[in-house]
Each structure stands twice: as structure tokens, then as C-alpha cells.
Amino acid sequence: MPRPKGDAQERLLEAARALALERGCGALCVREVCRRSRVNLGLFHYHFKSKDAFIKRVLEDVYAEFFAELSKAAEESGPVLARLRGALRVIALFAREHRRLFVGLLRDAVNGNKLTLEFAASRFPHHLPLVMGLIREGVREGRLRDLPEPVLLSVLMGAISVPALMFTLLEDAGAKLPFGKSMSEVEKDLLSDRSIELRLDLALAALKAPSVRRVP
């Protein structure tokens, strides 16, 4: 029995998101998305008009979910370092689960892809202030070191986001025994829940003000 046409738009977006998680947005092929979603090309063009408009919608949907989770963590009640930790955890989990999409966007940006650059320029001003607001609050309260903001942000983001990028690049390069370990062992070391919590501990401990002995 054929599937109803009324949910074609949702099925196209669902298929595209799955493909983007596997290969990154740059590798999205409209015909492959249509094949996976069992939607014909005519309906694709009816709903989205162009590939660029479609990719933009996929990115916006992914970002909206991420931003909602980040906002919730940042706006929780409680000590600032607990809220900062929660926000960083959201970023780390997003970077892990969307690492192929993330790497694909980086590659597209480096190659000067207009759509990617415009998307980054329009969305980064939304979530970056949430993180910076928590960092500034931590500094004001004497919970974090009073260091230049780019230093504070780079230490935190380096510890939280870079491991997902590192592992994906190793994977793409066909690495067999990086660090003398199997790829599954390296993935566990870099991307497991335990690894994320450990990196959060290390990053926040490195930036704690000297008088603060414990992260709430």
C-alpha cells in the first residue's frame, strides 16, 4: 500500500537528516534523499523548490533542536558553573552525534560555500552569547579565572568540540591504529559519555579561580 503524499515533506527532511549524519550536508544528493524517503522528484521540488533551500531547512531544523537544548541548560536554576557544565555537555553531545555534519560544514566553509557561510553567520550569534554569558557570570562571581574571553572560550570549546572533529578526521583518513589503539578504542577514549564528563572536569578545573576548590 503506497504511503500517503501528505507526509512527503517530513519524510524528505527525515531522510536528509539521516544522510547528513552519515556523510555531512555537502554530500547530500537530492535523488538519494528522494529514494530513501520514497518521494518522487516532483514532490521534492514542489515542497522545497531548490537543493539549497532544502539544505538550509535541514540545517535550520537541526540547529533549532540544538539551540533549544542549549538554552534550557543555560537557563536552569542553580550555580553558574553547574549551568555552564550543562551547556557544555549539550555542545559535546551535539558535536558527537552530529560529527559528520559538523565536519562537512567545516569543509564547505573552508571551500567558501556561500550557503554554509551565510548559515554560520546567521546562527552563531544566537548560541555563542549563551555560553559567553555563563563565562562572564562565572568570572564576575569569582568562580572562573579572570582571563581574556577568547582564552576561556578556546579552552572550553577545544576540550568539548575538538575530540569529535579529531576522531572523524582519523576515520576519514582510514587510520587503523592511531595512538597504538583500535579505532573503537579511540572512539571510546574520545567520544564516550565517560570521556565527555572527564573532559568537562578537566576543562572546568583548569579555568577555576584559585580560591574555588570545588565545581558545584
PDB file of C-alpha atoms in Angstrom:
ATOM      1  CA  MET A   1       0.000   0.000   0.000  1.00  0.00           C
ATOM      2  CA  PRO A   2       1.598   3.330  -1.041  1.00  0.00           C
ATOM      3  CA  ARG A   3       2.426   5.830   1.671  1.00  0.00           C
ATOM      4  CA  PRO A   4       0.295   8.983   1.736  1.00  0.00           C
ATOM      5  CA  LYS A   5       1.702  12.032  -0.028  1.00  0.00           C
ATOM      6  CA  GLY A   6       0.708  14.319   2.826  1.00  0.00           C
ATOM      7  CA  ASP A   7       3.804  13.466   4.863  1.00  0.00           C
ATOM      8  CA  ALA A   8       6.224  13.800   1.937  1.00  0.00           C
ATOM      9  CA  GLN A   9       7.871  16.919   3.320  1.00  0.00           C
ATOM     10  CA  GLU A  10       8.548  15.297   6.685  1.00  0.00           C
ATOM     11  CA  ARG A  11       9.890  12.122   5.060  1.00  0.00           C
ATOM     12  CA  LEU A  12      12.247  14.114   2.853  1.00  0.00           C
ATOM     13  CA  LEU A  13      13.595  16.009   5.850  1.00  0.00           C
ATOM     14  CA  GLU A  14      13.946  12.831   7.883  1.00  0.00           C
ATOM     15  CA  ALA A  15      15.871  11.091   5.096  1.00  0.00           C
ATOM     16  CA  ALA A  16      18.096  14.112   4.549  1.00  0.00           C
ATOM     17  CA  ARG A  17      18.933  14.364   8.219  1.00  0.00           C
ATOM     18  CA  ALA A  18      19.886  10.687   8.345  1.00  0.00           C
ATOM     19  CA  LEU A  19      22.111  11.113   5.294  1.00  0.00           C
ATOM     20  CA  ALA A  20      23.675  14.282   6.710  1.00  0.00           C
ATOM     21  CA  LEU A  21      24.551  12.452   9.914  1.00  0.00           C
ATOM     22  CA  GLU A  22      26.221   9.721   7.852  1.00  0.00           C
ATOM     23  CA  ARG A  23      28.024  11.852   5.273  1.00  0.00           C
ATOM     24  CA  GLY A  24      27.583  15.553   6.016  1.00  0.00           C
ATOM     25  CA  CYS A  25      25.366  18.061   4.227  1.00  0.00           C
ATOM     26  CA  GLY A  26      27.870  18.619   1.437  1.00  0.00           C
ATOM     27  CA  ALA A  27      27.327  15.048   0.279  1.00  0.00           C
ATOM     28  CA  LEU A  28      23.537  15.269   0.147  1.00  0.00           C
ATOM     29  CA  CYS A  29      22.106  14.146  -3.173  1.00  0.00           C
ATOM     30  CA  VAL A  30      18.502  15.047  -3.936  1.00  0.00           C
ATOM     31  CA  ARG A  31      17.861  11.808  -5.829  1.00  0.00           C
ATOM     32  CA  GLU A  32      19.235   9.749  -2.935  1.00  0.00           C
ATOM     33  CA  VAL A  33      17.059  11.652  -0.468  1.00  0.00           C
ATOM     34  CA  CYS A  34      14.022  11.015  -2.669  1.00  0.00           C
ATOM     35  CA  ARG A  35      14.896   7.338  -2.998  1.00  0.00           C
ATOM     36  CA  ARG A  36      15.277   6.878   0.747  1.00  0.00           C
ATOM     37  CA  SER A  37      12.116   8.780   1.570  1.00  0.00           C
ATOM     38  CA  ARG A  38      10.115   7.184  -1.263  1.00  0.00           C
ATOM     39  CA  VAL A  39       9.096  10.611  -2.532  1.00  0.00           C
ATOM     40  CA  ASN A  40       9.262  11.494  -6.210  1.00  0.00           C
ATOM     41  CA  LEU A  41      11.398  14.335  -7.547  1.00  0.00           C
ATOM     42  CA  GLY A  42       8.360  16.380  -8.498  1.00  0.00           C
ATOM     43  CA  LEU A  43       7.125  16.476  -4.900  1.00  0.00           C
ATOM     44  CA  PHE A  44      10.600  17.448  -3.719  1.00  0.00           C
ATOM     45  CA  HIS A  45      10.590  20.487  -5.999  1.00  0.00           C
ATOM     46  CA  TYR A  46       7.013  21.284  -5.016  1.00  0.00           C
ATOM     47  CA  HIS A  47       7.929  21.452  -1.327  1.00  0.00           C
ATOM     48  CA  PHE A  48      11.447  22.928  -1.439  1.00  0.00           C
ATOM     49  CA  LYS A  49      11.972  24.473  -4.916  1.00  0.00           C
ATOM     50  CA  SER A  50      15.769  24.032  -4.843  1.00  0.00           C
ATOM     51  CA  LYS A  51      18.521  21.948  -3.251  1.00  0.00           C
ATOM     52  CA  ASP A  52      19.930  24.998  -1.438  1.00  0.00           C
ATOM     53  CA  ALA A  53      16.548  25.796   0.108  1.00  0.00           C
ATOM     54  CA  PHE A  54      16.225  22.171   1.182  1.00  0.00           C
ATOM     55  CA  ILE A  55      19.672  22.017   2.798  1.00  0.00           C
ATOM     56  CA  LYS A  56      19.012  25.298   4.568  1.00  0.00           C
ATOM     57  CA  ARG A  57      15.798  23.851   6.023  1.00  0.00           C
ATOM     58  CA  VAL A  58      17.635  20.711   7.188  1.00  0.00           C
ATOM     59  CA  LEU A  59      20.307  22.808   8.900  1.00  0.00           C
ATOM     60  CA  GLU A  60      17.727  25.085  10.494  1.00  0.00           C
ATOM     61  CA  ASP A  61      15.807  22.123  11.920  1.00  0.00           C
ATOM     62  CA  VAL A  62      18.957  20.571  13.378  1.00  0.00           C
ATOM     63  CA  TYR A  63      20.091  23.902  14.795  1.00  0.00           C
ATOM     64  CA  ALA A  64      16.687  24.642  16.323  1.00  0.00           C
ATOM     65  CA  GLU A  65      16.811  21.415  18.329  1.00  0.00           C
ATOM     66  CA  PHE A  66      20.360  22.125  19.450  1.00  0.00           C
ATOM     67  CA  PHE A  67      19.584  25.706  20.455  1.00  0.00           C
ATOM     68  CA  ALA A  68      16.513  24.652  22.439  1.00  0.00           C
ATOM     69  CA  GLU A  69      18.566  22.139  24.437  1.00  0.00           C
ATOM     70  CA  LEU A  70      21.395  24.631  24.968  1.00  0.00           C
ATOM     71  CA  SER A  71      19.008  27.362  26.099  1.00  0.00           C
ATOM     72  CA  LYS A  72      17.330  25.008  28.557  1.00  0.00           C
ATOM     73  CA  ALA A  73      20.674  24.045  30.106  1.00  0.00           C
ATOM     74  CA  ALA A  74      21.948  27.630  30.269  1.00  0.00           C
ATOM     75  CA  GLU A  75      18.763  28.947  31.878  1.00  0.00           C
ATOM     76  CA  GLU A  76      18.404  26.265  34.553  1.00  0.00           C
ATOM     77  CA  SER A  77      18.376  27.476  38.129  1.00  0.00           C
ATOM     78  CA  GLY A  78      21.466  26.782  40.187  1.00  0.00           C
ATOM     79  CA  PRO A  79      25.138  27.769  40.482  1.00  0.00           C
ATOM     80  CA  VAL A  80      26.742  29.232  37.391  1.00  0.00           C
ATOM     81  CA  LEU A  81      29.360  26.509  36.999  1.00  0.00           C
ATOM     82  CA  ALA A  82      26.675  23.836  37.088  1.00  0.00           C
ATOM     83  CA  ARG A  83      24.787  25.673  34.341  1.00  0.00           C
ATOM     84  CA  LEU A  84      27.969  26.159  32.340  1.00  0.00           C
ATOM     85  CA  ARG A  85      28.763  22.476  32.668  1.00  0.00           C
ATOM     86  CA  GLY A  86      25.261  21.588  31.484  1.00  0.00           C
ATOM     87  CA  ALA A  87      25.547  23.869  28.469  1.00  0.00           C
ATOM     88  CA  LEU A  88      28.963  22.450  27.574  1.00  0.00           C
ATOM     89  CA  ARG A  89      27.578  18.934  27.874  1.00  0.00           C
ATOM     90  CA  VAL A  90      24.858  19.786  25.352  1.00  0.00           C
ATOM     91  CA  ILE A  91      27.521  21.077  22.941  1.00  0.00           C
ATOM     92  CA  ALA A  92      29.689  17.977  23.447  1.00  0.00           C
ATOM     93  CA  LEU A  93      26.800  15.588  22.818  1.00  0.00           C
ATOM     94  CA  PHE A  94      25.713  17.560  19.759  1.00  0.00           C
ATOM     95  CA  ALA A  95      29.273  17.519  18.398  1.00  0.00           C
ATOM     96  CA  ARG A  96      29.444  13.759  18.930  1.00  0.00           C
ATOM     97  CA  GLU A  97      26.082  12.861  17.426  1.00  0.00           C
ATOM     98  CA  HIS A  98      26.410  15.288  14.505  1.00  0.00           C
ATOM     99  CA  ARG A  99      30.147  14.973  13.930  1.00  0.00           C
ATOM    100  CA  ARG A 100      29.878  14.117  10.238  1.00  0.00           C
ATOM    101  CA  LEU A 101      27.536  17.012   9.652  1.00  0.00           C
ATOM    102  CA  PHE A 102      29.903  19.251  11.616  1.00  0.00           C
ATOM    103  CA  VAL A 103      32.977  18.185   9.627  1.00  0.00           C
ATOM    104  CA  GLY A 104      31.071  18.555   6.366  1.00  0.00           C
ATOM    105  CA  LEU A 105      30.070  22.106   7.282  1.00  0.00           C
ATOM    106  CA  LEU A 106      33.677  22.960   8.162  1.00  0.00           C
ATOM    107  CA  ARG A 107      34.865  21.656   4.813  1.00  0.00           C
ATOM    108  CA  ASP A 108      32.173  23.563   2.971  1.00  0.00           C
ATOM    109  CA  ALA A 109      33.071  26.744   4.859  1.00  0.00           C
ATOM    110  CA  VAL A 110      36.781  26.360   4.086  1.00  0.00           C
ATOM    111  CA  ASN A 111      35.873  25.895   0.428  1.00  0.00           C
ATOM    112  CA  GLY A 112      33.873  29.134   0.518  1.00  0.00           C
ATOM    113  CA  ASN A 113      30.418  27.588   0.200  1.00  0.00           C
ATOM    114  CA  LYS A 114      28.057  30.580   0.336  1.00  0.00           C
ATOM    115  CA  LEU A 115      25.138  28.714   1.905  1.00  0.00           C
ATOM    116  CA  THR A 116      27.304  27.356   4.734  1.00  0.00           C
ATOM    117  CA  LEU A 117      28.937  30.707   5.421  1.00  0.00           C
ATOM    118  CA  GLU A 118      25.597  32.511   5.483  1.00  0.00           C
ATOM    119  CA  PHE A 119      24.102  29.907   7.785  1.00  0.00           C
ATOM    120  CA  ALA A 120      27.037  30.118  10.223  1.00  0.00           C
ATOM    121  CA  ALA A 121      26.925  33.916  10.194  1.00  0.00           C
ATOM    122  CA  SER A 122      23.205  33.949  10.966  1.00  0.00           C
ATOM    123  CA  ARG A 123      23.190  31.259  13.684  1.00  0.00           C
ATOM    124  CA  PHE A 124      26.442  31.638  15.657  1.00  0.00           C
ATOM    125  CA  PRO A 125      25.275  34.983  17.124  1.00  0.00           C
ATOM    126  CA  HIS A 126      22.444  33.051  18.810  1.00  0.00           C
ATOM    127  CA  HIS A 127      24.219  30.357  20.815  1.00  0.00           C
ATOM    128  CA  LEU A 128      27.621  31.956  21.396  1.00  0.00           C
ATOM    129  CA  PRO A 129      26.181  34.684  23.698  1.00  0.00           C
ATOM    130  CA  LEU A 130      24.592  31.990  25.878  1.00  0.00           C
ATOM    131  CA  VAL A 131      27.973  30.389  26.550  1.00  0.00           C
ATOM    132  CA  MET A 132      29.764  33.720  26.886  1.00  0.00           C
ATOM    133  CA  GLY A 133      27.091  34.942  29.289  1.00  0.00           C
ATOM    134  CA  LEU A 134      27.757  31.991  31.593  1.00  0.00           C
ATOM    135  CA  ILE A 135      31.520  32.502  31.342  1.00  0.00           C
ATOM    136  CA  ARG A 136      31.189  36.200  32.220  1.00  0.00           C
ATOM    137  CA  GLU A 137      28.911  35.393  35.124  1.00  0.00           C
ATOM    138  CA  GLY A 138      31.448  32.879  36.390  1.00  0.00           C
ATOM    139  CA  VAL A 139      34.224  35.467  36.191  1.00  0.00           C
ATOM    140  CA  ARG A 140      32.119  38.112  37.957  1.00  0.00           C
ATOM    141  CA  GLU A 141      31.338  35.707  40.784  1.00  0.00           C
ATOM    142  CA  GLY A 142      34.994  34.774  41.145  1.00  0.00           C
ATOM    143  CA  ARG A 143      34.305  31.199  40.090  1.00  0.00           C
ATOM    144  CA  LEU A 144      36.380  31.340  36.892  1.00  0.00           C
ATOM    145  CA  ARG A 145      39.776  32.878  36.267  1.00  0.00           C
ATOM    146  CA  ASP A 146      39.689  36.446  35.015  1.00  0.00           C
ATOM    147  CA  LEU A 147      41.407  35.698  31.711  1.00  0.00           C
ATOM    148  CA  PRO A 148      40.804  37.137  28.224  1.00  0.00           C
ATOM    149  CA  GLU A 149      37.488  35.805  26.971  1.00  0.00           C
ATOM    150  CA  PRO A 150      38.973  34.226  23.808  1.00  0.00           C
ATOM    151  CA  VAL A 151      41.306  32.197  26.060  1.00  0.00           C
ATOM    152  CA  LEU A 152      38.471  30.995  28.280  1.00  0.00           C
ATOM    153  CA  LEU A 153      36.262  30.116  25.312  1.00  0.00           C
ATOM    154  CA  SER A 154      39.042  28.366  23.364  1.00  0.00           C
ATOM    155  CA  VAL A 155      39.981  26.167  26.340  1.00  0.00           C
ATOM    156  CA  LEU A 156      36.372  25.107  26.850  1.00  0.00           C
ATOM    157  CA  MET A 157      35.492  24.596  23.184  1.00  0.00           C
ATOM    158  CA  GLY A 158      38.790  22.854  22.480  1.00  0.00           C
ATOM    159  CA  ALA A 159      38.102  20.313  25.204  1.00  0.00           C
ATOM    160  CA  ILE A 160      34.456  19.837  24.275  1.00  0.00           C
ATOM    161  CA  SER A 161      34.188  20.001  20.465  1.00  0.00           C
ATOM    162  CA  VAL A 162      37.608  19.133  19.045  1.00  0.00           C
ATOM    163  CA  PRO A 163      37.598  15.397  20.010  1.00  0.00           C
ATOM    164  CA  ALA A 164      34.616  14.742  17.716  1.00  0.00           C
ATOM    165  CA  LEU A 165      36.403  16.525  14.884  1.00  0.00           C
ATOM    166  CA  MET A 166      39.642  14.643  15.609  1.00  0.00           C
ATOM    167  CA  PHE A 167      38.003  11.226  15.562  1.00  0.00           C
ATOM    168  CA  THR A 168      36.055  11.932  12.372  1.00  0.00           C
ATOM    169  CA  LEU A 169      39.198  13.080  10.552  1.00  0.00           C
ATOM    170  CA  LEU A 170      41.048   9.944  11.699  1.00  0.00           C
ATOM    171  CA  GLU A 171      38.126   7.866  10.445  1.00  0.00           C
ATOM    172  CA  ASP A 172      38.075   9.633   7.078  1.00  0.00           C
ATOM    173  CA  ALA A 173      41.829   9.188   6.726  1.00  0.00           C
ATOM    174  CA  GLY A 174      41.429   5.435   7.139  1.00  0.00           C
ATOM    175  CA  ALA A 175      43.507   5.298  10.306  1.00  0.00           C
ATOM    176  CA  LYS A 176      43.979   1.761  11.608  1.00  0.00           C
ATOM    177  CA  LEU A 177      45.881   2.003  14.885  1.00  0.00           C
ATOM    178  CA  PRO A 178      46.100   5.659  15.937  1.00  0.00           C
ATOM    179  CA  PHE A 179      47.854   6.015  19.305  1.00  0.00           C
ATOM    180  CA  GLY A 180      48.537   2.281  19.050  1.00  0.00           C
ATOM    181  CA  LYS A 181      44.857   1.521  19.630  1.00  0.00           C
ATOM    182  CA  SER A 182      41.984   0.256  17.509  1.00  0.00           C
ATOM    183  CA  MET A 183      39.530   2.835  16.208  1.00  0.00           C
ATOM    184  CA  SER A 184      36.813   1.503  18.509  1.00  0.00           C
ATOM    185  CA  GLU A 185      39.114   2.044  21.499  1.00  0.00           C
ATOM    186  CA  VAL A 186      39.958   5.573  20.342  1.00  0.00           C
ATOM    187  CA  GLU A 187      36.268   6.314  19.835  1.00  0.00           C
ATOM    188  CA  LYS A 188      35.608   5.212  23.421  1.00  0.00           C
ATOM    189  CA  ASP A 189      38.508   7.348  24.679  1.00  0.00           C
ATOM    190  CA  LEU A 190      37.322  10.445  22.815  1.00  0.00           C
ATOM    191  CA  LEU A 191      33.547  10.233  22.481  1.00  0.00           C
ATOM    192  CA  SER A 192      32.041   8.061  25.215  1.00  0.00           C
ATOM    193  CA  ASP A 193      29.805   9.610  27.873  1.00  0.00           C
ATOM    194  CA  ARG A 194      32.555   8.975  30.419  1.00  0.00           C
ATOM    195  CA  SER A 195      35.093  10.744  28.203  1.00  0.00           C
ATOM    196  CA  ILE A 196      32.816  13.756  27.853  1.00  0.00           C
ATOM    197  CA  GLU A 197      32.384  14.018  31.621  1.00  0.00           C
ATOM    198  CA  LEU A 198      36.133  13.668  32.155  1.00  0.00           C
ATOM    199  CA  ARG A 199      36.862  16.457  29.648  1.00  0.00           C
ATOM    200  CA  LEU A 200      34.291  18.655  31.348  1.00  0.00           C
ATOM    201  CA  ASP A 201      36.041  18.026  34.672  1.00  0.00           C
ATOM    202  CA  LEU A 202      39.455  18.866  33.232  1.00  0.00           C
ATOM    203  CA  ALA A 203      38.372  21.986  31.336  1.00  0.00           C
ATOM    204  CA  LEU A 204      36.466  23.485  34.253  1.00  0.00           C
ATOM    205  CA  ALA A 205      39.203  22.595  36.732  1.00  0.00           C
ATOM    206  CA  ALA A 206      41.765  24.344  34.516  1.00  0.00           C
ATOM    207  CA  LEU A 207      39.711  27.542  34.492  1.00  0.00           C
ATOM    208  CA  LYS A 208      38.517  27.630  38.098  1.00  0.00           C
ATOM    209  CA  ALA A 209      39.592  30.667  40.056  1.00  0.00           C
ATOM    210  CA  PRO A 210      42.308  29.656  42.562  1.00  0.00           C
ATOM    211  CA  SER A 211      40.054  30.247  45.560  1.00  0.00           C
ATOM    212  CA  VAL A 212      37.414  27.831  44.244  1.00  0.00           C
ATOM    213  CA  ARG A 213      38.102  24.274  45.287  1.00  0.00           C
ATOM    214  CA  ARG A 214      35.018  22.514  44.025  1.00  0.00           C
ATOM    215  CA  VAL A 215      32.707  22.818  40.983  1.00  0.00           C
ATOM    216  CA  PRO A 216      29.101  22.727  42.218  1.00  0.00           C
TER     217      PRO A 216
END
